[in-house]
């Protein structure tokens, strides 16, 4: 069996696929492995960039310094600013390569999204979104299969159902290969790398032991984890050879985790990709109350900020309250990114209504003719919820939120039956804290020195995010993964 390569890449999605292709383009003999049986469905359809060809054609100009200073502020500078600048200066190259080499040959292209509407400082947004679109700009171009086809066209050896177990190092500390296991048989094999190993294995959100150790609050405020692949294996392998890792958690969370009344959020952590309880409208700035029936936060917040606010309330949950008229006026809330109404978002109004009905059918959402009846079904205090709704409706009529400061454009009353409600927690898409890297994507130790021939990209790498994900920079996580994966592949091939 052939087991010696120039470059070995562990993980075959956004960062890993890009890393493998970039190394192969530089003439390297590449092995790409992935622990699961497929990965093409993981390639994200919204990618951030600054100065991409599509953005230039659309007349979209983003001030790099303003964007990076905002990201630094967002993270309270708990990041390596050199990595932020590395991303912003290479993001367009990656998106342009993707469009020219993957999309256009298959009938897709990049559509730059200019809308980055915001009205308050907490919602500061930038038009970074590059949408993977069909030729007529009417739908997503799902390009994962095209990526895998290109991987193979470039001569990369791709092995699915092959899991990274540990790294192999020489006496001088140089990483020389990996030990990987076959998912079906459990048999292990050594693969040797003459130029480098690149870790693109994702985060650790599906590993409850690591969540309890590295992100304990994440276990409480998230009721679902949507990435069952993320077992932390690459991060653990790096730590075993002396790598440093981020000391505080970072994560990307959707406020779309619907649960049934009576759910104990501290004990409810479902790890699955099938979207149990998924409630897209949770990301809309609708009326939200805590389990005491009290409004507690300006609902017009980034996704994860909303969940952070709820995590400071009893039970770590919130209740979203709305009615039929709310559903008929969703455009008024002017959301961005994947929560945008209509394409390139997820749903239109009819799709949103259909999702509400699905949640009613499975007993997650509740429907009632009075607010008091709704409170009973949601197991909330009826008098407090009724008082909160009355107060909110009055402020909506006056178009001024004198309690928590929501923008007037996002105030819409809940004053006609039937009424709907659903209890919400977080949906963890991915953890974003990982192995520390330098601007060449080399994994570093605690002294800041590179571990020879070891690289990392995507959610297995760190230094780029801290705390909450800045979702008003649409496509940033995917762009970081693809851009840094490409740089890792290019740099590894140079050894």
Tab-separated table of C-alpha atoms in Angstrom:
chain	number	residue	atom	x	y	z
A	1	UNK	CA	0.000	0.000	0.000
A	2	UNK	CA	1.215	3.485	-0.863
A	3	UNK	CA	1.679	5.332	2.416
A	4	UNK	CA	4.235	8.066	1.768
A	5	UNK	CA	3.154	11.496	0.548
A	6	UNK	CA	4.500	15.027	0.468
A	7	UNK	CA	1.512	16.527	2.284
A	8	UNK	CA	-1.222	14.879	4.348
A	9	UNK	CA	-4.440	16.767	5.068
A	10	UNK	CA	-6.851	15.551	7.759
A	11	UNK	CA	-10.409	16.735	7.126
A	12	UNK	CA	-12.007	17.078	3.678
A	13	UNK	CA	-14.405	20.007	3.950
A	14	UNK	CA	-13.897	23.760	3.527
A	15	UNK	CA	-10.374	24.166	4.884
A	16	UNK	CA	-9.127	20.672	4.092
A	17	UNK	CA	-10.373	20.557	0.531
A	18	UNK	CA	-8.785	23.907	-0.174
A	19	UNK	CA	-5.528	22.868	1.513
A	20	UNK	CA	-5.279	19.654	-0.508
A	21	UNK	CA	-5.916	21.401	-3.828
A	22	UNK	CA	-3.510	24.238	-3.072
A	23	UNK	CA	-0.717	21.807	-2.197
A	24	UNK	CA	-1.417	19.722	-5.299
A	25	UNK	CA	-1.313	22.814	-7.493
A	26	UNK	CA	2.208	23.413	-6.157
A	27	UNK	CA	3.230	19.960	-7.329
A	28	UNK	CA	2.930	18.103	-4.032
A	29	UNK	CA	1.779	14.514	-3.762
A	30	UNK	CA	-1.199	14.795	-1.412
A	31	UNK	CA	-3.254	12.476	0.776
A	32	UNK	CA	-6.612	13.825	1.979
A	33	UNK	CA	-8.491	11.857	4.643
A	34	UNK	CA	-11.822	12.328	6.339
A	35	UNK	CA	-13.318	10.431	9.261
A	36	UNK	CA	-16.783	10.231	7.663
A	37	UNK	CA	-18.057	8.743	4.422
A	38	UNK	CA	-18.570	12.028	2.605
A	39	UNK	CA	-17.929	15.737	2.980
A	40	UNK	CA	-19.302	17.506	-0.091
A	41	UNK	CA	-22.446	18.627	1.741
A	42	UNK	CA	-20.349	20.662	4.190
A	43	UNK	CA	-19.115	23.276	1.724
A	44	UNK	CA	-20.718	26.564	2.729
A	45	UNK	CA	-22.576	28.725	0.242
A	46	UNK	CA	-21.819	32.153	1.683
A	47	UNK	CA	-18.197	33.258	1.786
A	48	UNK	CA	-16.864	36.548	3.094
A	49	UNK	CA	-14.231	38.498	1.212
A	50	UNK	CA	-12.924	41.986	0.676
A	51	UNK	CA	-12.249	43.172	-2.904
A	52	UNK	CA	-13.321	39.992	-4.688
A	53	UNK	CA	-13.861	40.261	-8.433
A	54	UNK	CA	-17.599	40.004	-7.892
A	55	UNK	CA	-17.536	42.810	-5.329
A	56	UNK	CA	-15.516	45.018	-7.664
A	57	UNK	CA	-18.053	44.432	-10.440
A	58	UNK	CA	-20.873	45.308	-8.047
A	59	UNK	CA	-19.127	48.482	-6.864
A	60	UNK	CA	-18.824	47.209	-3.290
A	61	UNK	CA	-15.903	48.758	-1.441
A	62	UNK	CA	-15.043	47.820	2.142
A	63	UNK	CA	-12.463	49.684	4.196
A	64	UNK	CA	-10.089	46.949	5.373
A	65	UNK	CA	-8.825	48.865	8.386
A	66	UNK	CA	-12.351	49.701	9.531
A	67	UNK	CA	-13.395	46.057	9.220
A	68	UNK	CA	-10.371	44.677	11.050
A	69	UNK	CA	-10.636	47.279	13.783
A	70	UNK	CA	-14.293	46.325	14.216
A	71	UNK	CA	-13.422	42.619	14.482
A	72	UNK	CA	-10.712	43.479	17.009
A	73	UNK	CA	-13.184	45.500	19.041
A	74	UNK	CA	-15.810	42.743	18.771
A	75	UNK	CA	-13.327	40.287	20.299
A	76	UNK	CA	-11.937	42.828	22.789
A	77	UNK	CA	-8.579	42.128	21.085
A	78	UNK	CA	-8.544	38.547	22.363
A	79	UNK	CA	-7.278	37.563	18.922
A	80	UNK	CA	-4.058	37.654	16.930
A	81	UNK	CA	-4.574	40.750	14.796
A	82	UNK	CA	-1.916	39.515	12.377
A	83	UNK	CA	-4.219	36.630	11.503
A	84	UNK	CA	-7.104	39.026	10.868
A	85	UNK	CA	-4.957	40.995	8.462
A	86	UNK	CA	-3.698	37.823	6.805
A	87	UNK	CA	-7.296	36.834	6.176
A	88	UNK	CA	-8.468	40.183	4.836
A	89	UNK	CA	-5.490	40.464	2.487
A	90	UNK	CA	-5.953	36.970	1.016
A	91	UNK	CA	-9.721	36.483	1.157
A	92	UNK	CA	-10.358	37.831	-2.338
A	93	UNK	CA	-7.697	35.581	-3.893
A	94	UNK	CA	-9.452	32.541	-2.457
A	95	UNK	CA	-12.929	33.554	-3.589
A	96	UNK	CA	-11.660	34.466	-7.042
A	97	UNK	CA	-9.885	31.108	-7.364
A	98	UNK	CA	-13.072	29.339	-6.310
A	99	UNK	CA	-15.135	31.195	-8.883
A	100	UNK	CA	-12.682	30.717	-11.755
A	101	UNK	CA	-11.696	27.099	-11.096
A	102	UNK	CA	-14.760	25.496	-9.499
A	103	UNK	CA	-17.900	27.513	-10.123
A	104	UNK	CA	-17.709	28.878	-13.652
A	105	UNK	CA	-16.692	25.560	-15.247
A	106	UNK	CA	-19.818	24.013	-13.704
A	107	UNK	CA	-22.353	26.765	-14.373
A	108	UNK	CA	-22.112	28.647	-11.089
A	109	UNK	CA	-20.590	31.974	-10.115
A	110	UNK	CA	-20.150	34.437	-7.274
A	111	UNK	CA	-22.899	36.980	-6.581
A	112	UNK	CA	-21.800	39.813	-4.317
A	113	UNK	CA	-24.454	40.813	-1.774
A	114	UNK	CA	-24.384	44.593	-1.174
A	115	UNK	CA	-26.990	44.737	1.603
A	116	UNK	CA	-25.507	45.267	5.061
A	117	UNK	CA	-28.281	47.336	6.635
A	118	UNK	CA	-27.987	48.278	10.287
A	119	UNK	CA	-29.364	51.045	12.482
A	120	UNK	CA	-27.584	50.678	15.812
A	121	UNK	CA	-24.021	50.075	16.914
A	122	UNK	CA	-24.801	46.593	18.243
A	123	UNK	CA	-25.821	45.558	14.724
A	124	UNK	CA	-22.859	47.062	12.855
A	125	UNK	CA	-22.580	45.142	9.583
A	126	UNK	CA	-20.328	44.932	6.532
A	127	UNK	CA	-21.241	43.786	2.973
A	128	UNK	CA	-18.735	40.921	2.933
A	129	UNK	CA	-21.095	38.245	1.617
A	130	UNK	CA	-20.164	36.442	-1.603
A	131	UNK	CA	-22.981	34.074	-2.495
A	132	UNK	CA	-22.376	30.835	-4.416
A	133	UNK	CA	-25.114	31.338	-6.997
A	134	UNK	CA	-26.573	29.686	-10.043
A	135	UNK	CA	-26.059	31.380	-13.372
A	136	UNK	CA	-29.346	33.316	-13.177
A	137	UNK	CA	-28.892	34.408	-9.516
A	138	UNK	CA	-32.057	32.634	-8.382
A	139	UNK	CA	-30.689	29.920	-6.091
A	140	UNK	CA	-27.659	28.501	-4.342
A	141	UNK	CA	-25.146	26.602	-6.464
A	142	UNK	CA	-24.311	23.614	-4.276
A	143	UNK	CA	-20.701	23.130	-5.204
A	144	UNK	CA	-19.376	20.512	-2.798
A	145	UNK	CA	-19.388	17.748	-5.404
A	146	UNK	CA	-17.516	20.046	-7.809
A	147	UNK	CA	-14.885	20.632	-5.113
A	148	UNK	CA	-14.365	16.919	-4.544
A	149	UNK	CA	-14.200	16.329	-8.296
A	150	UNK	CA	-11.473	18.980	-8.528
A	151	UNK	CA	-9.579	17.360	-5.650
A	152	UNK	CA	-9.471	14.129	-7.615
A	153	UNK	CA	-8.675	15.883	-10.918
A	154	UNK	CA	-5.579	17.402	-9.298
A	155	UNK	CA	-4.340	13.909	-8.404
A	156	UNK	CA	-5.053	14.043	-4.677
A	157	UNK	CA	-5.577	10.645	-3.033
A	158	UNK	CA	-8.849	10.884	-1.092
A	159	UNK	CA	-9.670	8.376	1.626
A	160	UNK	CA	-13.024	8.618	3.409
A	161	UNK	CA	-13.897	6.691	6.577
A	162	UNK	CA	-10.312	7.290	7.680
A	163	UNK	CA	-9.830	8.977	11.043
A	164	UNK	CA	-6.760	10.770	12.351
A	165	UNK	CA	-5.653	9.099	15.585
A	166	UNK	CA	-2.317	10.739	16.303
A	167	UNK	CA	0.650	12.531	14.784
A	168	UNK	CA	4.036	10.965	14.230
A	169	UNK	CA	7.128	12.999	15.075
A	170	UNK	CA	10.841	12.459	14.641
A	171	UNK	CA	13.333	12.827	17.487
A	172	UNK	CA	13.935	16.458	16.521
A	173	UNK	CA	10.217	17.255	16.831
A	174	UNK	CA	9.438	17.434	13.117
A	175	UNK	CA	5.996	16.052	12.310
A	176	UNK	CA	6.560	13.231	9.842
A	177	UNK	CA	3.140	11.667	9.445
A	178	UNK	CA	-0.008	10.349	11.056
A	179	UNK	CA	-1.589	7.220	12.404
A	180	UNK	CA	-5.114	6.830	11.037
A	181	UNK	CA	-7.821	4.258	11.675
A	182	UNK	CA	-10.323	2.667	9.336
A	183	UNK	CA	-13.828	3.566	10.482
A	184	UNK	CA	-15.264	0.136	9.702
A	185	UNK	CA	-12.534	-2.250	10.809
A	186	UNK	CA	-10.725	-0.127	13.355
A	187	UNK	CA	-7.392	-1.152	11.861
A	188	UNK	CA	-4.679	1.513	12.034
A	189	UNK	CA	-2.197	2.539	9.368
A	190	UNK	CA	0.818	4.838	9.385
A	191	UNK	CA	1.004	7.430	6.634
A	192	UNK	CA	4.199	9.420	6.191
A	193	UNK	CA	4.519	13.044	5.056
A	194	UNK	CA	7.804	14.454	3.782
A	195	UNK	CA	6.645	18.076	3.709
A	196	UNK	CA	3.855	18.497	6.231
A	197	UNK	CA	0.599	17.517	7.905
A	198	UNK	CA	-2.345	19.929	7.868
A	199	UNK	CA	-5.053	19.605	10.530
A	200	UNK	CA	-8.493	20.584	9.187
A	201	UNK	CA	-10.563	18.347	11.436
A	202	UNK	CA	-12.995	20.940	12.815
A	203	UNK	CA	-13.898	21.818	16.375
A	204	UNK	CA	-15.062	19.832	19.393
A	205	UNK	CA	-18.783	20.593	19.804
A	206	UNK	CA	-19.775	16.922	19.504
A	207	UNK	CA	-17.424	15.895	22.309
A	208	UNK	CA	-19.293	16.531	25.554
A	209	UNK	CA	-16.208	15.861	27.676
A	210	UNK	CA	-14.244	18.527	25.841
A	211	UNK	CA	-17.222	20.907	25.941
A	212	UNK	CA	-17.406	20.446	29.716
A	213	UNK	CA	-13.679	21.114	29.980
A	214	UNK	CA	-13.198	23.946	27.478
A	215	UNK	CA	-16.673	25.506	27.054
A	216	UNK	CA	-18.874	24.544	30.026
A	217	UNK	CA	-21.347	27.392	29.520
A	218	UNK	CA	-21.789	26.183	25.944
A	219	UNK	CA	-23.301	22.968	27.274
A	220	UNK	CA	-25.929	24.961	29.158
A	221	UNK	CA	-26.898	27.620	26.631
A	222	UNK	CA	-26.948	25.274	23.627
A	223	UNK	CA	-29.733	22.731	23.424
A	224	UNK	CA	-28.511	21.322	20.099
A	225	UNK	CA	-25.150	20.734	18.458
A	226	UNK	CA	-25.507	20.591	14.694
A	227	UNK	CA	-22.010	19.284	13.918
A	228	UNK	CA	-21.759	15.637	15.039
A	229	UNK	CA	-18.416	15.282	13.229
A	230	UNK	CA	-16.661	17.739	15.548
A	231	UNK	CA	-14.963	15.408	18.021
A	232	UNK	CA	-11.870	17.531	18.662
A	233	UNK	CA	-9.530	14.804	17.357
A	234	UNK	CA	-7.240	17.141	15.426
A	235	UNK	CA	-6.908	19.558	18.314
A	236	UNK	CA	-6.070	16.715	20.704
A	237	UNK	CA	-3.494	15.336	18.260
A	238	UNK	CA	-1.825	18.740	18.084
A	239	UNK	CA	-1.780	19.146	21.852
A	240	UNK	CA	-0.112	15.752	22.184
A	241	UNK	CA	2.924	17.006	20.241
A	242	UNK	CA	3.281	20.246	22.180
A	243	UNK	CA	0.908	22.649	20.432
A	244	UNK	CA	-0.672	25.591	22.220
A	245	UNK	CA	-4.417	26.199	22.040
A	246	UNK	CA	-6.750	29.086	22.731
A	247	UNK	CA	-7.432	29.368	26.444
A	248	UNK	CA	-10.967	30.728	26.150
A	249	UNK	CA	-13.861	29.427	24.069
A	250	UNK	CA	-15.141	30.835	20.813
A	251	UNK	CA	-18.221	29.563	19.061
A	252	UNK	CA	-20.856	30.258	16.459
A	253	UNK	CA	-24.397	29.801	17.701
A	254	UNK	CA	-27.812	30.202	16.094
A	255	UNK	CA	-30.718	31.359	18.267
A	256	UNK	CA	-32.912	28.759	16.552
A	257	UNK	CA	-33.074	25.844	18.986
A	258	UNK	CA	-36.739	25.193	19.718
A	259	UNK	CA	-37.510	22.890	22.659
A	260	UNK	CA	-40.707	21.651	24.243
A	261	UNK	CA	-42.097	23.305	27.396
A	262	UNK	CA	-40.555	21.905	30.531
A	263	UNK	CA	-37.165	21.232	28.943
A	264	UNK	CA	-34.180	21.472	31.267
A	265	UNK	CA	-31.564	23.208	29.139
A	266	UNK	CA	-28.704	22.113	31.386
A	267	UNK	CA	-29.462	18.478	30.586
A	268	UNK	CA	-30.655	18.866	26.976
A	269	UNK	CA	-27.762	18.724	24.483
A	270	UNK	CA	-28.749	16.829	21.359
A	271	UNK	CA	-25.898	16.157	18.931
A	272	UNK	CA	-27.307	15.611	15.456
A	273	UNK	CA	-27.285	17.122	11.978
A	274	UNK	CA	-31.004	16.647	11.272
A	275	UNK	CA	-32.163	19.899	12.793
A	276	UNK	CA	-34.516	18.765	15.541
A	277	UNK	CA	-36.582	21.714	16.764
A	278	UNK	CA	-35.080	24.025	14.159
A	279	UNK	CA	-36.811	27.415	14.269
A	280	UNK	CA	-35.415	29.913	11.796
A	281	UNK	CA	-37.577	32.776	13.096
A	282	UNK	CA	-35.651	32.654	16.358
A	283	UNK	CA	-33.090	34.842	14.583
A	284	UNK	CA	-35.703	37.518	13.956
A	285	UNK	CA	-36.032	40.387	16.461
A	286	UNK	CA	-39.500	39.336	17.590
A	287	UNK	CA	-40.824	39.757	21.122
A	288	UNK	CA	-38.813	37.543	23.484
A	289	UNK	CA	-39.248	36.927	27.203
A	290	UNK	CA	-37.531	34.821	29.851
A	291	UNK	CA	-39.108	31.915	31.731
A	292	UNK	CA	-40.620	34.396	34.174
A	293	UNK	CA	-42.544	35.987	31.323
A	294	UNK	CA	-40.454	39.163	31.409
A	295	UNK	CA	-38.766	40.907	28.517
A	296	UNK	CA	-35.050	41.063	29.360
A	297	UNK	CA	-33.048	42.167	26.307
A	298	UNK	CA	-33.184	44.216	23.131
A	299	UNK	CA	-34.172	41.457	20.722
A	300	UNK	CA	-32.414	43.224	17.848
A	301	UNK	CA	-29.076	41.524	18.476
A	302	UNK	CA	-26.632	39.270	16.626
A	303	UNK	CA	-27.633	35.614	16.883
A	304	UNK	CA	-25.222	34.613	19.574
A	305	UNK	CA	-25.671	37.791	21.620
A	306	UNK	CA	-29.329	36.816	21.934
A	307	UNK	CA	-28.368	33.416	23.345
A	308	UNK	CA	-25.763	35.013	25.612
A	309	UNK	CA	-28.482	37.235	27.053
A	310	UNK	CA	-30.787	34.259	27.586
A	311	UNK	CA	-27.994	32.366	29.332
A	312	UNK	CA	-28.080	34.987	32.092
A	313	UNK	CA	-31.757	34.240	32.724
A	314	UNK	CA	-33.308	31.442	34.799
A	315	UNK	CA	-33.233	28.175	32.884
A	316	UNK	CA	-30.966	29.449	30.053
A	317	UNK	CA	-33.967	29.699	27.704
A	318	UNK	CA	-36.185	32.369	26.169
A	319	UNK	CA	-39.683	32.337	24.692
A	320	UNK	CA	-40.459	33.888	21.300
A	321	UNK	CA	-43.970	35.371	21.115
A	322	UNK	CA	-45.713	36.326	17.827
A	323	UNK	CA	-48.944	36.103	15.858
A	324	UNK	CA	-50.141	35.678	12.267
A	325	UNK	CA	-49.695	39.365	11.478
A	326	UNK	CA	-46.064	39.120	12.551
A	327	UNK	CA	-45.534	36.408	9.956
A	328	UNK	CA	-47.088	38.589	7.263
A	329	UNK	CA	-44.644	41.415	7.995
A	330	UNK	CA	-41.294	39.622	8.276
A	331	UNK	CA	-39.687	41.881	5.687
A	332	UNK	CA	-39.983	44.757	8.151
A	333	UNK	CA	-37.270	43.227	10.345
A	334	UNK	CA	-34.603	43.418	7.584
A	335	UNK	CA	-32.328	40.600	8.704
A	336	UNK	CA	-29.033	39.683	7.025
A	337	UNK	CA	-26.998	36.609	6.133
A	338	UNK	CA	-28.738	33.247	6.285
A	339	UNK	CA	-31.686	34.696	8.227
A	340	UNK	CA	-32.453	37.081	5.361
A	341	UNK	CA	-36.047	36.858	4.108
A	342	UNK	CA	-36.012	35.299	0.661
A	343	UNK	CA	-33.002	34.124	-1.266
A	344	UNK	CA	-30.088	34.257	-0.463
A	345	UNK	CA	-31.642	33.608	2.944
A	346	UNK	CA	-33.337	30.372	3.969
A	347	UNK	CA	-37.080	30.996	3.701
A	348	UNK	CA	-39.690	33.272	2.229
A	349	UNK	CA	-42.847	34.101	4.187
A	350	UNK	CA	-44.632	30.922	3.106
A	351	UNK	CA	-41.614	28.848	4.073
A	352	UNK	CA	-41.531	30.503	7.482
A	353	UNK	CA	-45.201	29.735	8.033
A	354	UNK	CA	-44.619	26.132	7.029
A	355	UNK	CA	-41.848	25.850	9.592
A	356	UNK	CA	-44.135	27.231	12.303
A	357	UNK	CA	-46.651	24.546	11.392
A	358	UNK	CA	-43.978	21.840	11.625
A	359	UNK	CA	-43.102	22.981	15.107
A	360	UNK	CA	-46.789	23.022	16.065
A	361	UNK	CA	-47.150	19.511	14.699
A	362	UNK	CA	-44.223	18.150	16.721
A	363	UNK	CA	-45.362	19.892	19.919
A	364	UNK	CA	-42.462	22.321	20.155
A	365	UNK	CA	-44.386	25.506	19.267
A	366	UNK	CA	-47.658	26.363	20.995
A	367	UNK	CA	-50.785	28.166	19.730
A	368	UNK	CA	-53.528	29.829	21.755
A	369	UNK	CA	-56.462	32.241	21.521
A	370	UNK	CA	-55.296	34.350	24.457
A	371	UNK	CA	-51.930	35.326	25.887
A	372	UNK	CA	-52.920	33.755	29.204
A	373	UNK	CA	-53.665	30.441	27.502
A	374	UNK	CA	-50.377	30.639	25.625
A	375	UNK	CA	-48.544	31.260	28.903
A	376	UNK	CA	-50.111	28.136	30.385
A	377	UNK	CA	-49.033	26.026	27.416
A	378	UNK	CA	-45.495	27.407	27.581
A	379	UNK	CA	-45.394	26.983	31.380
A	380	UNK	CA	-44.825	30.718	31.912
A	381	UNK	CA	-46.466	32.973	34.558
A	382	UNK	CA	-49.669	34.153	32.872
A	383	UNK	CA	-49.980	37.549	34.567
A	384	UNK	CA	-46.382	38.510	33.914
A	385	UNK	CA	-46.491	37.444	30.278
A	386	UNK	CA	-49.737	39.327	29.701
A	387	UNK	CA	-48.261	42.451	31.313
A	388	UNK	CA	-45.102	42.146	29.201
A	389	UNK	CA	-47.116	41.837	25.988
A	390	UNK	CA	-49.294	44.831	26.884
A	391	UNK	CA	-46.250	46.979	27.621
A	392	UNK	CA	-44.532	45.865	24.414
A	393	UNK	CA	-47.605	46.548	22.283
A	394	UNK	CA	-47.908	50.038	23.729
A	395	UNK	CA	-44.307	50.824	22.812
A	396	UNK	CA	-44.863	49.412	19.326
A	397	UNK	CA	-47.810	51.771	18.880
A	398	UNK	CA	-45.672	54.694	20.037
A	399	UNK	CA	-42.724	53.464	17.905
A	400	UNK	CA	-40.352	53.916	20.822
A	401	UNK	CA	-38.861	51.196	22.986
A	402	UNK	CA	-38.337	53.075	26.238
A	403	UNK	CA	-37.402	49.887	28.108
A	404	UNK	CA	-34.659	48.172	26.112
A	405	UNK	CA	-34.015	50.362	23.074
A	406	UNK	CA	-35.031	48.247	20.090
A	407	UNK	CA	-34.984	50.173	16.790
A	408	UNK	CA	-38.406	51.625	15.897
A	409	UNK	CA	-38.364	49.838	12.517
A	410	UNK	CA	-38.298	46.490	14.297
A	411	UNK	CA	-41.171	47.133	16.685
A	412	UNK	CA	-44.282	45.190	15.659
A	413	UNK	CA	-47.200	44.553	18.031
A	414	UNK	CA	-48.523	41.169	19.095
A	415	UNK	CA	-52.137	42.231	19.608
A	416	UNK	CA	-54.377	39.864	17.648
A	417	UNK	CA	-55.235	36.184	18.178
A	418	UNK	CA	-54.192	33.527	17.509
A	419	UNK	CA	-50.928	33.802	19.414
A	420	UNK	CA	-47.868	31.602	19.040
A	421	UNK	CA	-44.933	30.881	21.298
A	422	UNK	CA	-41.887	28.650	21.353
A	423	UNK	CA	-39.126	28.126	23.908
A	424	UNK	CA	-35.660	28.668	22.482
A	425	UNK	CA	-32.070	27.818	23.281
A	426	UNK	CA	-28.902	27.868	21.212
A	427	UNK	CA	-27.883	25.711	18.277
A	428	UNK	CA	-24.108	25.251	18.279
A	429	UNK	CA	-22.853	25.253	14.713
A	430	UNK	CA	-19.193	25.005	15.633
A	431	UNK	CA	-16.577	25.788	18.224
A	432	UNK	CA	-13.990	28.224	16.866
A	433	UNK	CA	-11.190	28.031	19.434
A	434	UNK	CA	-8.380	25.717	18.459
A	435	UNK	CA	-4.667	25.263	18.014
A	436	UNK	CA	-2.649	28.445	17.884
A	437	UNK	CA	-1.096	29.227	14.500
A	438	UNK	CA	1.097	31.888	12.952
A	439	UNK	CA	0.478	33.758	9.708
A	440	UNK	CA	1.958	30.870	7.699
A	441	UNK	CA	-0.671	28.567	9.252
A	442	UNK	CA	2.054	26.731	11.146
A	443	UNK	CA	0.943	25.338	14.495
A	444	UNK	CA	2.907	26.946	17.306
A	445	UNK	CA	3.851	25.881	20.813
A	446	UNK	CA	3.462	27.907	23.994
A	447	UNK	CA	6.744	29.705	23.299
A	448	UNK	CA	5.326	30.891	19.986
A	449	UNK	CA	7.660	28.732	17.934
A	450	UNK	CA	6.424	26.729	14.967
A	451	UNK	CA	6.179	22.952	15.295
A	452	UNK	CA	8.036	21.888	12.143
A	453	UNK	CA	5.835	20.570	9.317
A	454	UNK	CA	2.568	20.932	11.261
A	455	UNK	CA	-0.178	23.251	10.000
A	456	UNK	CA	-3.811	23.874	10.900
A	457	UNK	CA	-6.771	25.682	9.373
A	458	UNK	CA	-10.514	25.998	9.834
A	459	UNK	CA	-12.098	25.323	13.199
A	460	UNK	CA	-9.181	23.171	14.359
A	461	UNK	CA	-7.123	26.369	14.396
A	462	UNK	CA	-7.409	29.300	16.770
A	463	UNK	CA	-6.356	32.886	17.336
A	464	UNK	CA	-8.956	34.345	15.001
A	465	UNK	CA	-12.194	34.337	17.019
A	466	UNK	CA	-13.022	34.835	20.678
A	467	UNK	CA	-16.331	34.501	22.482
A	468	UNK	CA	-19.197	35.129	20.079
A	469	UNK	CA	-19.102	34.863	16.308
A	470	UNK	CA	-19.581	38.200	14.463
A	471	UNK	CA	-22.491	37.147	12.260
A	472	UNK	CA	-22.885	40.643	10.804
A	473	UNK	CA	-19.766	39.848	8.763
A	474	UNK	CA	-21.620	37.271	6.622
A	475	UNK	CA	-19.571	34.270	5.556
A	476	UNK	CA	-16.581	34.948	7.800
A	477	UNK	CA	-16.179	31.468	9.303
A	478	UNK	CA	-16.245	29.791	5.890
A	479	UNK	CA	-13.890	32.376	4.448
A	480	UNK	CA	-11.410	31.959	7.299
A	481	UNK	CA	-11.497	28.197	6.729
A	482	UNK	CA	-11.069	28.290	2.960
A	483	UNK	CA	-8.542	31.133	2.908
A	484	UNK	CA	-6.344	29.677	5.640
A	485	UNK	CA	-6.702	26.181	4.210
A	486	UNK	CA	-5.415	27.429	0.884
A	487	UNK	CA	-2.498	29.226	2.528
A	488	UNK	CA	-1.666	26.150	4.617
A	489	UNK	CA	-1.555	23.957	1.518
A	490	UNK	CA	0.663	26.392	-0.358
A	491	UNK	CA	3.062	26.814	2.554
A	492	UNK	CA	3.309	23.095	3.340
A	493	UNK	CA	4.140	22.305	-0.281
A	494	UNK	CA	7.143	24.657	-0.104
A	495	UNK	CA	9.001	22.601	2.524
